[in-house]
Short mmCIF file of C-alpha atoms in Angstrom, two decimals:
data_model
loop_
_atom_site.label_atom_id
_atom_site.label_comp_id
_atom_site.label_asym_id
_atom_site.label_seq_id
_atom_site.Cartn_x
_atom_site.Cartn_y
_atom_site.Cartn_z
CA MET G 210 107.96 92.83 -35.65
CA GLN G 211 108.73 96.48 -36.33
CA PRO G 212 105.42 98.10 -37.35
CA ILE G 213 105.24 99.72 -40.76
CA PHE G 214 101.99 101.56 -40.12
CA ASP G 215 100.81 103.75 -37.26
CA THR G 216 97.40 102.12 -36.83
CA SER G 217 96.18 104.73 -34.35
CA LEU G 218 96.96 107.50 -36.82
CA TRP G 219 95.27 105.64 -39.67
CA LEU G 220 92.11 105.22 -37.59
CA ALA G 221 92.20 108.87 -36.49
CA ARG G 222 92.34 109.98 -40.12
CA LYS G 223 89.50 107.63 -41.03
CA ARG G 224 87.40 109.10 -38.22
CA ARG G 225 88.20 112.64 -39.37
CA ALA G 226 87.24 111.77 -42.94
CA LEU G 227 83.94 110.30 -41.75
CA ALA G 228 83.20 113.43 -39.73
CA ARG G 229 83.89 115.68 -42.74
CA PRO G 230 82.39 113.80 -45.69
CA VAL G 231 83.17 114.95 -49.21
CA SER G 232 80.74 113.98 -51.94
CA GLY G 233 82.24 111.45 -54.36
CA ALA G 234 85.42 110.81 -52.37
CA ASP G 235 84.29 107.25 -51.62
CA PHE G 236 84.64 106.23 -55.27
CA LEU G 237 87.16 103.46 -54.55
CA MET G 238 84.96 101.83 -51.91
CA ARG G 239 81.93 102.05 -54.20
CA ARG G 240 83.96 100.47 -57.01
CA ALA G 241 85.18 97.71 -54.70
CA ALA G 242 81.62 97.06 -53.50
CA GLU G 243 80.39 96.75 -57.09
CA ASP G 244 83.19 94.28 -57.85
CA LEU G 245 82.33 92.34 -54.71
CA ALA G 246 78.75 92.01 -55.92
CA ASP G 247 79.96 90.62 -59.26
CA ARG G 248 82.36 88.16 -57.64
CA LEU G 249 79.82 86.96 -55.10
CA GLY G 250 77.28 86.60 -57.89
CA ALA G 251 79.60 84.14 -59.64
CA VAL G 252 79.64 81.84 -56.59
CA GLU G 253 76.85 79.30 -56.93
CA ARG G 254 76.10 78.66 -53.28
CA LYS G 255 74.60 80.26 -50.20
CA PHE G 256 76.29 81.07 -46.90
CA GLY G 257 75.16 80.86 -43.31
CA LYS G 258 77.21 83.31 -41.26
CA ALA G 259 79.42 86.02 -42.79
CA ALA G 260 81.83 88.53 -41.22
CA VAL G 261 82.68 91.87 -42.83
CA LEU G 262 86.03 93.01 -41.43
CA PHE G 263 87.15 96.63 -40.94
CA CYS G 264 85.55 98.13 -44.07
CA GLN G 265 84.69 101.45 -42.28
CA THR G 266 81.45 101.79 -44.25
CA PRO G 267 78.32 99.62 -44.61
CA ALA G 268 78.93 99.16 -48.37
CA ALA G 269 80.24 95.59 -48.22
CA ALA G 270 77.58 94.43 -45.74
CA GLU G 271 74.89 95.94 -47.95
CA VAL G 272 76.21 93.97 -50.94
CA LEU G 273 75.98 90.72 -48.98
CA ALA G 274 72.46 91.53 -47.81
CA GLU G 275 71.28 92.46 -51.31
CA SER G 276 72.75 89.27 -52.80
CA GLY G 277 70.23 87.10 -50.95
CA LYS G 278 73.01 84.54 -50.46
CA VAL G 279 73.90 85.23 -46.82
CA ALA G 280 71.68 84.42 -43.83
CA ASP G 281 73.59 86.24 -41.05
CA ILE G 282 75.98 89.20 -41.53
CA VAL G 283 78.21 90.59 -38.78
CA ARG G 284 80.19 93.80 -39.25
CA VAL G 285 83.46 94.16 -37.33
CA GLU G 286 85.03 97.60 -36.84
CA ALA G 287 87.82 99.07 -34.72
CA ASP G 288 85.69 102.03 -33.62
CA ALA G 289 81.96 102.37 -32.99
CA VAL G 290 81.86 105.50 -35.14
CA PHE G 291 82.29 103.34 -38.26
CA LEU G 292 79.21 101.30 -37.37
CA GLY G 293 77.12 104.48 -37.42
CA GLY G 294 74.75 103.22 -34.76
CA ARG G 295 74.12 99.93 -36.55
CA PRO G 296 74.71 96.50 -34.98
CA GLY G 297 78.22 95.08 -35.09
CA LEU G 298 81.27 93.98 -33.13
CA LEU G 299 84.20 96.10 -31.97
CA ALA G 300 87.69 94.60 -32.14
CA PRO G 301 91.27 95.85 -32.43
CA MET G 302 92.62 96.13 -35.95
CA GLU G 303 94.26 92.95 -37.27
CA THR G 304 92.12 90.64 -35.15
CA VAL G 305 89.32 88.27 -36.17
CA PRO G 306 87.04 87.98 -33.11
CA PHE G 307 85.36 84.68 -33.96
CA GLU G 308 85.73 81.09 -32.80
CA PRO G 309 87.53 78.62 -35.08
CA GLU G 310 85.35 77.22 -37.86
CA SER G 311 82.44 79.53 -37.06
CA LEU G 312 82.10 81.48 -40.33
CA ASP G 313 81.04 80.52 -43.84
CA LEU G 314 82.17 83.75 -45.53
CA VAL G 315 84.66 86.51 -44.66
CA VAL G 316 84.91 89.78 -46.60
CA SER G 317 87.45 92.60 -46.27
CA LEU G 318 87.49 95.70 -48.47
CA LEU G 319 90.30 98.29 -48.61
CA SER G 320 91.84 97.84 -45.18
CA LEU G 321 94.46 95.09 -45.51
CA GLN G 322 96.91 97.54 -47.09
CA ALA G 323 97.11 99.39 -43.75
CA MET G 324 97.79 96.30 -41.64
CA ASN G 325 101.22 95.46 -40.29
CA ASP G 326 100.74 91.69 -40.32
CA ILE G 327 98.80 90.64 -43.42
CA PRO G 328 99.98 86.99 -43.17
CA GLY G 329 98.76 86.84 -39.58
CA MET G 330 95.42 88.38 -40.52
CA LEU G 331 94.90 85.84 -43.32
CA ALA G 332 95.84 83.00 -40.95
CA GLN G 333 93.19 84.20 -38.48
CA ILE G 334 90.62 84.36 -41.28
CA ARG G 335 91.52 80.82 -42.32
CA ARG G 336 91.03 79.55 -38.75
CA ALA G 337 87.64 81.28 -38.44
CA LEU G 338 86.27 79.72 -41.63
CA ARG G 339 84.36 76.48 -41.60
CA PRO G 340 85.53 73.83 -44.08
CA ASP G 341 84.67 75.04 -47.59
CA GLY G 342 84.16 78.59 -46.29
CA LEU G 343 85.14 81.47 -48.58
CA PHE G 344 87.33 84.53 -48.12
CA LEU G 345 86.96 87.50 -50.49
CA GLY G 346 89.18 90.53 -50.00
CA ALA G 347 90.38 93.63 -51.84
CA PHE G 348 93.17 96.04 -50.98
CA ALA G 349 95.34 98.68 -52.62
CA GLY G 350 98.35 96.96 -54.17
CA ALA G 351 101.64 97.74 -55.88
CA GLY G 352 101.30 100.48 -58.48
CA THR G 353 98.84 102.50 -56.41
CA LEU G 354 99.78 106.21 -56.37
CA SER G 355 102.99 105.46 -58.28
CA GLU G 356 102.78 108.87 -59.97
CA LEU G 357 102.48 110.67 -56.64
CA ARG G 358 105.34 108.67 -55.14
CA GLU G 359 107.65 109.50 -58.06
CA SER G 360 106.75 113.20 -58.09
CA LEU G 361 107.24 113.69 -54.35
CA LEU G 362 110.51 111.77 -54.40
CA ALA G 363 111.87 113.82 -57.31
CA ALA G 364 110.77 117.14 -55.78
CA GLU G 365 112.17 116.42 -52.31
CA THR G 366 115.46 115.16 -53.72
CA GLU G 367 115.79 118.23 -55.92
CA LEU G 368 114.97 120.72 -53.15
CA TYR G 369 116.60 119.07 -50.12
CA GLY G 370 119.13 116.57 -51.50
CA GLY G 371 117.27 113.61 -49.98
CA ALA G 372 113.80 112.21 -49.55
CA SER G 373 111.58 110.79 -46.80
CA PRO G 374 108.94 108.08 -47.33
CA ARG G 375 105.62 109.83 -47.96
CA VAL G 376 103.61 107.11 -49.76
CA ILE G 377 103.05 103.76 -48.07
CA PRO G 378 104.48 100.55 -49.59
CA PHE G 379 101.97 98.31 -51.35
CA THR G 380 101.93 94.52 -51.77
CA ASP G 381 102.46 93.00 -55.23
CA VAL G 382 99.72 90.72 -56.61
CA ARG G 383 102.17 87.78 -56.88
CA ASP G 384 103.13 88.12 -53.23
CA ALA G 385 99.44 88.36 -52.33
CA GLY G 386 98.77 85.00 -53.99
CA ALA G 387 101.64 83.45 -52.05
CA LEU G 388 100.20 84.82 -48.80
CA LEU G 389 96.91 83.02 -49.47
CA GLN G 390 98.78 79.74 -49.83
CA ARG G 391 100.87 80.45 -46.75
CA ALA G 392 97.67 80.97 -44.74
CA GLY G 393 96.47 77.52 -45.78
CA LEU G 394 93.63 78.64 -48.04
CA ALA G 395 92.74 76.28 -50.88
CA LEU G 396 92.08 77.20 -54.52
CA PRO G 397 93.81 80.60 -54.03
CA VAL G 398 93.29 83.30 -56.65
CA ALA G 399 94.85 86.79 -56.74
CA ASP G 400 94.19 89.25 -59.52
CA VAL G 401 94.56 93.00 -59.94
CA GLU G 402 92.49 95.76 -61.50
CA THR G 403 93.96 99.20 -62.14
CA VAL G 404 91.64 102.18 -61.77
CA THR G 405 92.88 105.42 -63.37
CA VAL G 406 91.42 108.66 -62.06
CA ARG G 407 92.09 112.09 -63.56
CA TYR G 408 92.49 115.38 -61.71
CA ASP G 409 93.12 119.01 -62.55
CA SER G 410 96.36 118.81 -60.54
CA LEU G 411 98.18 116.94 -57.80
CA PHE G 412 96.28 119.03 -55.25
CA GLY G 413 92.94 117.53 -56.32
CA LEU G 414 94.35 114.05 -55.71
CA ILE G 415 95.67 115.01 -52.27
CA ALA G 416 92.27 116.48 -51.38
CA ASP G 417 90.60 113.17 -52.27
CA LEU G 418 93.16 111.16 -50.26
CA ARG G 419 92.44 113.34 -47.22
CA ALA G 420 88.71 112.90 -47.74
CA MET G 421 89.25 109.11 -47.83
CA GLY G 422 91.42 109.20 -44.70
CA GLU G 423 94.24 107.69 -46.76
CA THR G 424 97.11 110.14 -46.34
CA SER G 425 100.33 108.50 -45.16
CA ALA G 426 100.22 106.74 -41.80
CA LEU G 427 103.74 105.31 -41.96
CA ALA G 428 105.27 104.68 -38.56
CA ASP G 429 108.62 105.84 -39.97
CA ARG G 430 107.20 108.91 -41.69
CA SER G 431 108.98 112.24 -41.64
CA ARG G 432 107.87 114.38 -38.72
CA ARG G 433 108.72 117.48 -40.74
CA PRO G 434 105.58 118.71 -42.52
CA GLY G 435 105.84 119.09 -46.27
CA THR G 436 106.38 122.69 -47.27
CA ARG G 437 104.46 124.70 -49.85
CA ASN G 438 107.59 124.72 -51.99
CA LEU G 439 107.79 120.92 -51.87
CA PHE G 440 104.20 120.37 -52.98
CA ALA G 441 104.34 123.15 -55.55
CA ARG G 442 107.41 121.59 -57.16
CA ALA G 443 105.89 118.09 -56.91
CA ALA G 444 102.78 119.39 -58.69
CA GLU G 445 104.97 120.77 -61.49
CA ILE G 446 106.80 117.45 -61.88
CA TYR G 447 103.51 115.56 -61.75
CA ALA G 448 102.10 117.70 -64.56
CA GLU G 449 105.28 117.33 -66.64
CA ARG G 450 105.37 113.53 -66.39
CA PHE G 451 101.79 112.37 -65.98
CA SER G 452 99.45 114.77 -67.76
CA ASP G 453 97.19 114.06 -70.73
CA ALA G 454 96.75 116.26 -73.78
CA ASP G 455 94.05 118.29 -72.05
CA GLY G 456 96.39 119.13 -69.16
CA ARG G 457 94.70 116.91 -66.57
CA VAL G 458 96.88 114.48 -64.61
CA ARG G 459 96.44 110.73 -64.00
CA ALA G 460 96.45 108.86 -60.70
CA SER G 461 96.61 105.06 -60.56
CA PHE G 462 94.93 102.84 -57.98
CA SER G 463 95.73 99.13 -58.28
CA ILE G 464 93.13 97.03 -56.48
CA VAL G 465 94.32 93.51 -55.66
CA TRP G 466 91.54 90.96 -55.22
CA LEU G 467 92.03 87.79 -53.17
CA SER G 468 89.87 84.72 -52.90
CA GLY G 469 90.49 81.44 -51.16
CA TRP G 470 88.56 78.60 -49.54
CA ALA G 471 89.05 76.81 -46.26
CA PRO G 472 90.15 73.30 -47.27
CA ASP G 473 87.48 70.64 -47.50
CA ALA G 474 87.47 67.06 -48.78
CA SER G 475 84.75 67.90 -51.32
CA GLN G 476 86.95 70.39 -53.19
CA GLN G 477 88.56 69.56 -56.50
CA LYS G 478 92.19 68.50 -56.10
CA PRO G 479 95.00 68.93 -58.66
CA LEU G 480 96.33 65.71 -60.15
CA LYS G 481 99.55 64.37 -58.67
CA PRO G 482 102.69 64.96 -60.77
CA GLY G 483 103.30 62.04 -63.11
CA SER G 484 99.73 60.74 -62.96
CA ALA G 485 98.82 61.70 -66.55
CA LYS G 486 98.12 58.76 -68.86
CA VAL G 487 99.29 60.51 -72.04
CA SER G 488 102.35 62.74 -72.37
CA LEU G 489 102.14 66.38 -73.46
CA LYS G 490 104.45 65.49 -76.36
CA THR G 491 101.89 62.95 -77.65
CA ILE G 492 99.05 65.49 -77.45
CA LEU G 493 101.05 68.16 -79.29
CA GLU G 494 102.02 65.73 -82.02
CA ASN G 495 98.39 64.56 -82.40
CA PRO G 496 96.18 67.67 -82.31
CA GLY G 497 93.09 65.66 -83.24
CA LEU G 498 93.40 63.43 -80.19
CA GLU G 499 90.35 63.93 -77.91
CA ASN G 500 89.95 62.87 -74.31
CA PRO G 501 93.35 61.14 -74.27
CA GLY G 502 92.88 60.05 -70.66
CA GLU G 503 89.95 57.85 -71.71
CA ARG G 504 91.72 55.99 -74.52
#
C-alpha cells in the first residue's frame, strides 16, 4: 500500500513540539481527554487491563486512572520521549503489541488520523480485546482545517497556476463507522464534534499547529517550501472568507469519536428481519397501540 503519511516526519515534529512546549497549544488533547472522561463515565462497568495507544501525552491514561474504573493501565508510545520517564511500552506506530484477547479496554486519542492503515489498526485492536472489551477512540476527521485548506489552495493556484497538497486528508464520520464494522467490532458508534477556534490571523493558527506537531506530514507533500508571498496571500484570502465581525478568523477541528465492543454472546442482538409480530403500518394506523409485540 502506498503510504499517505511520512510517519517518521510526523514523529519528528511531535518530538520537536514536546521539546518546545507552548502554553495552551494542547487544547485539542485536553478537550479530547475531557470528552473521554464523559464517555467512560457513561459506561456502567469496570475494566481489568487497558491500553492507551500512541497518545503522546499522559492525558488519556490520567483520565482512566482518575475514573476508578480501570485496574491496570499500559501506555504504548512510538518513542520513549513521549513517556516522559513514566512506565510504558515502546512499539512502532500502527501496531498493537498485545496478545489476542488480553485487553478489556483500548483507548486512542488524536493519532489515528496520521496512520496509513486505519482498518488494519482497528483490526489489531479488535484482536487484542477480550470478548465484551471496549474500544474508545478520537481522531481529527473530515472538515478539520477546511478553511486553511481552501485558502492555501486558492492562494497557490492564483500565484503559481497550480497547487500542491498542504493539508492532510481526513476521514469522514460515515466511513469511520463502516471501518468499525469492517474490523468486526459490535455495537459500533461513530459521531463527530466540531470545535471552532478563533485567531487573529492565519499565522496564529499555523503557530498552534507547529506547537502541536501537526503541520503536514504527507508523503507526497511538495518539497518546495511555501514562500512568504504564498502565506501572505493565503492569510488575505483566509481573512476575506472566514473572518467574523471583529476581524478574527475561524478554524474548524472536527473530532470523530469511535466506540465499539469485541463481540460477546451476552450483548444485545438486533432482531432478525421479518421477525416483528406487528407491522409498522398497523402501528402507524393505531397510535394508541402499546407494546404491540405482547398482544
